[in-house]
Amino acid sequence: MALLTEDQIKQFNRDGFLMLVNLFDSEEMDLLIRIAKNDRRLEAEALERRDMDARTSKLWLTDKLENDIYSAFVRCPRIIEPLEQLLEGEIYHYHHKMMLKEPFVGGSWEWHQDYGYWYSNSCLFPLMASCLIAVDTATNENGCLQVLKGSHLMGRIDHIKAGDQTGADIDRVNEALKYLDLIYCEMKPGTALFFHSNLLHRSNANSSPNPRWSLICCYNAARNPCKPRENHPAYSYLESWPDSRIKEIGRRQLRDYGLTS
């Protein structure tokens, strides 16, 4: 894959996010969807987080890299190389998570910045970013990600408890909404959204009959000091795997699950 162009880098720096359509092909996404939907770990280990209306969303989060399809995405050059351009240097894996927003019952995620959380882990600078990959089709109806364009330039905002979640100071958010564009990130499977750790984002509850699952791979700059804690590690070298490993590992996992590839 070609690296990001200067215009794409400028767009990310201006807007705080960059969407790349069809970053992953149909077979790669079919493997990820089928494996995730049949992965009993996700259901057994998923954390539940209530929103302000007491509706529940689930997420499965880990900092462990294994010989599985999730780790193959984390290690994929199509994610690592653009993020190393955007963060201007070596990056390492901070954690990855599957967001599990189920039909009709999946709750909302309140306005927040990822660095609003990670600042509390003593990450010294906001030299951090994530790549969200749409697993299911994400629409406004099933609670797609919403971002506030350019809000990363506001710097870190104070965060307080909001239900079981931690949300950004809503007075500050409401003021930003007067001046910044609200973008609904509707995405097809295989589309990826790169976004800055200070970008304000949220999502509505799922009011549709369709699930909205996504894989989010999170990274820190190698030069950014962080104190380690569970699922939020300090620096360790991230080995990049060839693009072909996604299909290779995915096909094996399907066979292990007793499914045909």
Short mmCIF file of C-alpha atoms in Angstrom, two decimals:
data_model
loop_
_atom_site.label_atom_id
_atom_site.label_comp_id
_atom_site.label_asym_id
_atom_site.label_seq_id
_atom_site.Cartn_x
_atom_site.Cartn_y
_atom_site.Cartn_z
CA MET A 1 0.00 0.00 0.00
CA ALA A 2 1.20 3.54 -0.76
CA LEU A 3 1.91 5.72 2.24
CA LEU A 4 -0.29 8.69 2.99
CA THR A 5 0.05 11.71 0.75
CA GLU A 6 0.99 15.15 2.05
CA ASP A 7 -2.63 16.25 1.53
CA GLN A 8 -3.91 13.35 3.65
CA ILE A 9 -1.47 14.19 6.44
CA LYS A 10 -2.54 17.84 6.31
CA GLN A 11 -6.18 16.73 6.44
CA PHE A 12 -5.54 14.62 9.54
CA ASN A 13 -3.67 17.44 11.25
CA ARG A 14 -6.48 19.88 10.42
CA ASP A 15 -9.51 17.66 11.14
CA GLY A 16 -8.17 15.18 13.70
CA PHE A 17 -9.25 12.17 11.64
CA LEU A 18 -8.80 10.54 8.25
CA MET A 19 -11.10 7.93 6.66
CA LEU A 20 -9.67 5.38 4.22
CA VAL A 21 -12.35 3.50 2.30
CA ASN A 22 -11.75 -0.19 1.49
CA LEU A 23 -8.46 -0.35 3.37
CA PHE A 24 -9.24 -4.05 3.88
CA ASP A 25 -10.75 -6.29 1.22
CA SER A 26 -13.93 -8.36 1.32
CA GLU A 27 -12.22 -11.65 2.24
CA GLU A 28 -10.30 -10.06 5.11
CA MET A 29 -13.50 -8.56 6.47
CA ASP A 30 -15.50 -11.76 5.99
CA LEU A 31 -12.87 -13.63 8.02
CA LEU A 32 -12.90 -11.00 10.78
CA ILE A 33 -16.70 -10.90 10.98
CA ARG A 34 -17.13 -14.68 11.04
CA ILE A 35 -14.38 -15.19 13.61
CA ALA A 36 -15.60 -12.40 15.87
CA LYS A 37 -19.21 -13.60 15.76
CA ASN A 38 -18.07 -17.12 16.72
CA ASP A 39 -15.46 -16.10 19.30
CA ARG A 40 -16.80 -17.14 22.70
CA ARG A 41 -14.12 -15.07 24.44
CA LEU A 42 -15.77 -11.87 23.32
CA GLU A 43 -19.02 -12.69 25.06
CA ALA A 44 -17.37 -14.22 28.12
CA GLU A 45 -14.85 -11.42 28.69
CA ALA A 46 -16.79 -8.41 27.40
CA LEU A 47 -17.12 -5.46 29.75
CA GLU A 48 -20.46 -3.67 30.05
CA ARG A 49 -20.72 0.09 30.25
CA ARG A 50 -24.00 1.90 30.92
CA ASP A 51 -24.70 5.28 29.36
CA MET A 52 -26.59 8.15 31.01
CA ASP A 53 -29.90 6.46 30.10
CA ALA A 54 -28.80 3.15 31.70
CA ARG A 55 -28.52 1.39 28.32
CA THR A 56 -25.58 -0.94 27.98
CA SER A 57 -22.79 -1.23 25.44
CA LYS A 58 -20.17 -3.96 25.51
CA LEU A 59 -16.50 -3.99 24.69
CA TRP A 60 -13.73 -6.57 24.78
CA LEU A 61 -10.29 -5.08 25.37
CA THR A 62 -6.78 -6.52 25.61
CA ASP A 63 -3.15 -5.47 25.27
CA LYS A 64 -2.05 -9.04 24.51
CA LEU A 65 -0.89 -9.83 21.00
CA GLU A 66 -1.47 -13.45 20.04
CA ASN A 67 -1.48 -15.57 16.92
CA ASP A 68 -5.03 -14.51 16.06
CA ILE A 69 -6.77 -12.38 13.48
CA TYR A 70 -7.16 -9.38 15.78
CA SER A 71 -3.40 -9.25 16.33
CA ALA A 72 -2.82 -9.65 12.59
CA PHE A 73 -4.81 -6.44 12.07
CA VAL A 74 -2.91 -4.68 14.87
CA ARG A 75 0.40 -5.63 13.25
CA CYS A 76 -0.71 -4.86 9.68
CA PRO A 77 1.51 -2.35 7.79
CA ARG A 78 -1.61 -0.75 6.32
CA ILE A 79 -2.32 0.57 9.83
CA ILE A 80 1.17 0.89 11.29
CA GLU A 81 2.83 2.79 8.44
CA PRO A 82 0.20 5.56 8.09
CA LEU A 83 0.11 6.04 11.86
CA GLU A 84 3.88 6.33 12.00
CA GLN A 85 3.58 9.09 9.43
CA LEU A 86 0.83 10.84 11.38
CA LEU A 87 2.61 10.55 14.75
CA GLU A 88 5.98 11.24 13.12
CA GLY A 89 7.92 8.25 14.38
CA GLU A 90 7.86 4.72 15.74
CA ILE A 91 4.65 3.57 17.43
CA TYR A 92 3.78 0.65 19.66
CA HIS A 93 0.60 -1.26 20.48
CA TYR A 94 -1.31 0.23 23.40
CA HIS A 95 -4.31 -2.10 23.22
CA HIS A 96 -7.08 -3.22 20.90
CA LYS A 97 -10.78 -3.70 21.47
CA MET A 98 -13.92 -5.00 19.86
CA MET A 99 -16.89 -2.70 20.33
CA LEU A 100 -20.10 -4.73 20.46
CA LYS A 101 -23.21 -2.61 19.90
CA GLU A 102 -26.12 -5.02 19.59
CA PRO A 103 -29.45 -4.43 17.79
CA PHE A 104 -31.98 -2.29 19.69
CA VAL A 105 -30.20 -2.63 23.07
CA GLY A 106 -26.69 -1.32 22.43
CA GLY A 107 -26.26 1.90 24.39
CA SER A 108 -24.59 5.16 23.48
CA TRP A 109 -21.03 6.29 24.21
CA GLU A 110 -20.82 9.75 25.70
CA TRP A 111 -18.64 12.52 24.29
CA HIS A 112 -15.03 11.86 25.22
CA GLN A 113 -11.41 12.05 24.12
CA ASP A 114 -9.27 8.92 24.38
CA TYR A 115 -6.49 11.03 25.85
CA GLY A 116 -9.00 12.11 28.46
CA TYR A 117 -8.63 8.54 29.76
CA TRP A 118 -5.01 7.92 28.85
CA TYR A 119 -3.79 11.14 30.48
CA SER A 120 -4.68 9.48 33.80
CA ASN A 121 -2.25 6.67 32.91
CA SER A 122 0.55 9.26 33.04
CA CYS A 123 1.00 9.30 29.28
CA LEU A 124 3.01 12.49 29.08
CA PHE A 125 1.95 13.76 25.64
CA PRO A 126 -1.12 13.19 23.42
CA LEU A 127 1.11 11.46 20.86
CA MET A 128 -1.46 8.69 20.53
CA ALA A 129 -3.96 7.65 17.89
CA SER A 130 -6.35 4.87 16.96
CA CYS A 131 -7.60 3.08 13.89
CA LEU A 132 -11.26 2.03 13.89
CA ILE A 133 -12.18 -0.68 11.38
CA ALA A 134 -15.86 -1.17 10.58
CA VAL A 135 -16.74 -4.85 11.07
CA ASP A 136 -20.44 -4.40 10.35
CA THR A 137 -21.86 -1.62 8.21
CA ALA A 138 -22.00 1.47 10.44
CA THR A 139 -24.93 3.85 9.92
CA ASN A 140 -26.57 6.66 11.83
CA GLU A 141 -29.40 4.24 12.70
CA ASN A 142 -27.18 1.63 14.36
CA GLY A 143 -25.04 4.13 16.24
CA CYS A 144 -22.05 4.95 14.03
CA LEU A 145 -19.17 6.95 15.43
CA GLN A 146 -19.64 10.72 15.53
CA VAL A 147 -16.66 13.08 15.61
CA LEU A 148 -16.31 16.80 16.15
CA LYS A 149 -14.12 18.00 13.31
CA GLY A 150 -11.00 19.83 14.48
CA SER A 151 -11.75 19.33 18.19
CA HIS A 152 -8.33 17.75 18.77
CA LEU A 153 -6.91 21.29 18.52
CA MET A 154 -8.78 22.23 21.70
CA GLY A 155 -6.35 20.16 23.76
CA ARG A 156 -7.34 17.84 26.58
CA ILE A 157 -10.73 18.54 28.19
CA ASP A 158 -11.62 17.64 31.77
CA HIS A 159 -13.49 14.32 32.04
CA ILE A 160 -16.04 13.27 34.67
CA LYS A 161 -18.20 10.22 35.34
CA ALA A 162 -21.21 9.76 33.01
CA GLY A 163 -23.12 6.61 33.93
CA ASP A 164 -20.51 3.84 33.94
CA GLN A 165 -18.50 5.85 31.44
CA THR A 166 -16.18 8.83 31.70
CA GLY A 167 -17.28 11.74 29.55
CA ALA A 168 -15.87 15.10 28.56
CA ASP A 169 -17.09 18.24 30.33
CA ILE A 170 -20.45 18.68 28.58
CA ASP A 171 -20.45 22.48 28.91
CA ARG A 172 -17.16 22.59 27.02
CA VAL A 173 -18.51 20.13 24.42
CA ASN A 174 -21.70 22.16 23.91
CA GLU A 175 -19.62 25.29 23.34
CA ALA A 176 -17.50 23.42 20.77
CA LEU A 177 -20.65 22.22 18.99
CA LYS A 178 -21.49 25.85 18.20
CA TYR A 179 -18.34 26.25 16.13
CA LEU A 180 -17.18 22.84 14.90
CA ASP A 181 -18.78 20.47 12.38
CA LEU A 182 -20.38 17.28 13.68
CA ILE A 183 -19.53 14.37 11.34
CA TYR A 184 -21.39 11.04 11.28
CA CYS A 185 -18.85 8.40 10.24
CA GLU A 186 -20.98 6.01 8.24
CA MET A 187 -18.70 3.20 7.06
CA LYS A 188 -18.81 -0.05 5.13
CA PRO A 189 -16.90 -3.11 6.39
CA GLY A 190 -13.22 -2.71 5.55
CA THR A 191 -13.24 1.08 5.83
CA ALA A 192 -10.84 2.44 8.45
CA LEU A 193 -10.92 5.68 10.43
CA PHE A 194 -7.64 7.00 11.83
CA PHE A 195 -8.23 9.50 14.63
CA HIS A 196 -6.21 11.60 17.07
CA SER A 197 -6.35 10.85 20.79
CA ASN A 198 -7.72 14.34 21.55
CA LEU A 199 -10.53 14.16 18.98
CA LEU A 200 -13.96 14.43 20.63
CA HIS A 201 -16.15 11.51 19.61
CA ARG A 202 -19.29 9.69 20.69
CA SER A 203 -22.01 7.38 19.33
CA ASN A 204 -25.76 7.06 19.69
CA ALA A 205 -27.58 3.99 20.94
CA ASN A 206 -28.41 1.34 18.35
CA SER A 207 -32.05 1.84 17.39
CA SER A 208 -31.90 -0.53 14.43
CA PRO A 209 -32.20 -4.33 13.95
CA ASN A 210 -28.56 -4.42 12.76
CA PRO A 211 -25.49 -4.89 14.98
CA ARG A 212 -22.66 -2.37 14.88
CA TRP A 213 -19.37 -4.06 15.74
CA SER A 214 -15.97 -2.49 15.19
CA LEU A 215 -12.33 -3.30 15.86
CA ILE A 216 -10.30 -0.42 17.29
CA CYS A 217 -6.50 -0.68 17.36
CA CYS A 218 -4.85 1.90 19.64
CA TYR A 219 -1.22 3.01 19.54
CA ASN A 220 1.22 5.23 21.39
CA ALA A 221 4.33 6.94 20.06
CA ALA A 222 7.45 5.09 21.20
CA ARG A 223 8.90 8.39 22.41
CA ASN A 224 5.87 9.16 24.62
CA PRO A 225 6.49 8.03 28.24
CA CYS A 226 3.62 6.11 29.86
CA LYS A 227 3.41 4.32 33.17
CA PRO A 228 2.22 0.74 32.61
CA ARG A 229 -1.06 -0.54 33.98
CA GLU A 230 -3.38 -3.38 33.01
CA ASN A 231 -4.22 -3.24 29.28
CA HIS A 232 -2.30 0.05 28.98
CA PRO A 233 1.38 -0.88 28.67
CA ALA A 234 4.60 1.05 28.50
CA TYR A 235 6.72 0.81 25.35
CA SER A 236 7.56 -2.51 23.77
CA TYR A 237 8.71 -3.08 20.20
CA LEU A 238 5.85 -3.78 17.77
CA GLU A 239 6.69 -6.34 15.12
CA SER A 240 4.95 -5.67 11.82
CA TRP A 241 3.54 -8.69 9.97
CA PRO A 242 3.01 -8.98 6.20
CA ASP A 243 -0.47 -8.09 4.95
CA SER A 244 -0.96 -11.74 3.95
CA ARG A 245 -1.00 -12.85 7.60
CA ILE A 246 -4.58 -11.63 8.08
CA LYS A 247 -5.95 -14.17 5.59
CA GLU A 248 -3.48 -16.88 6.58
CA ILE A 249 -4.35 -16.66 10.28
CA GLY A 250 -8.03 -16.02 9.64
CA ARG A 251 -8.43 -19.15 7.52
CA ARG A 252 -6.70 -21.22 10.20
CA GLN A 253 -8.93 -19.81 12.92
CA LEU A 254 -12.04 -20.65 10.92
CA ARG A 255 -10.84 -24.22 10.56
CA ASP A 256 -10.15 -24.34 14.31
CA TYR A 257 -13.74 -23.22 14.91
CA GLY A 258 -14.99 -26.03 12.65
CA LEU A 259 -16.05 -23.56 9.95
CA THR A 260 -15.04 -23.68 6.31
CA SER A 261 -13.04 -20.83 4.86
#
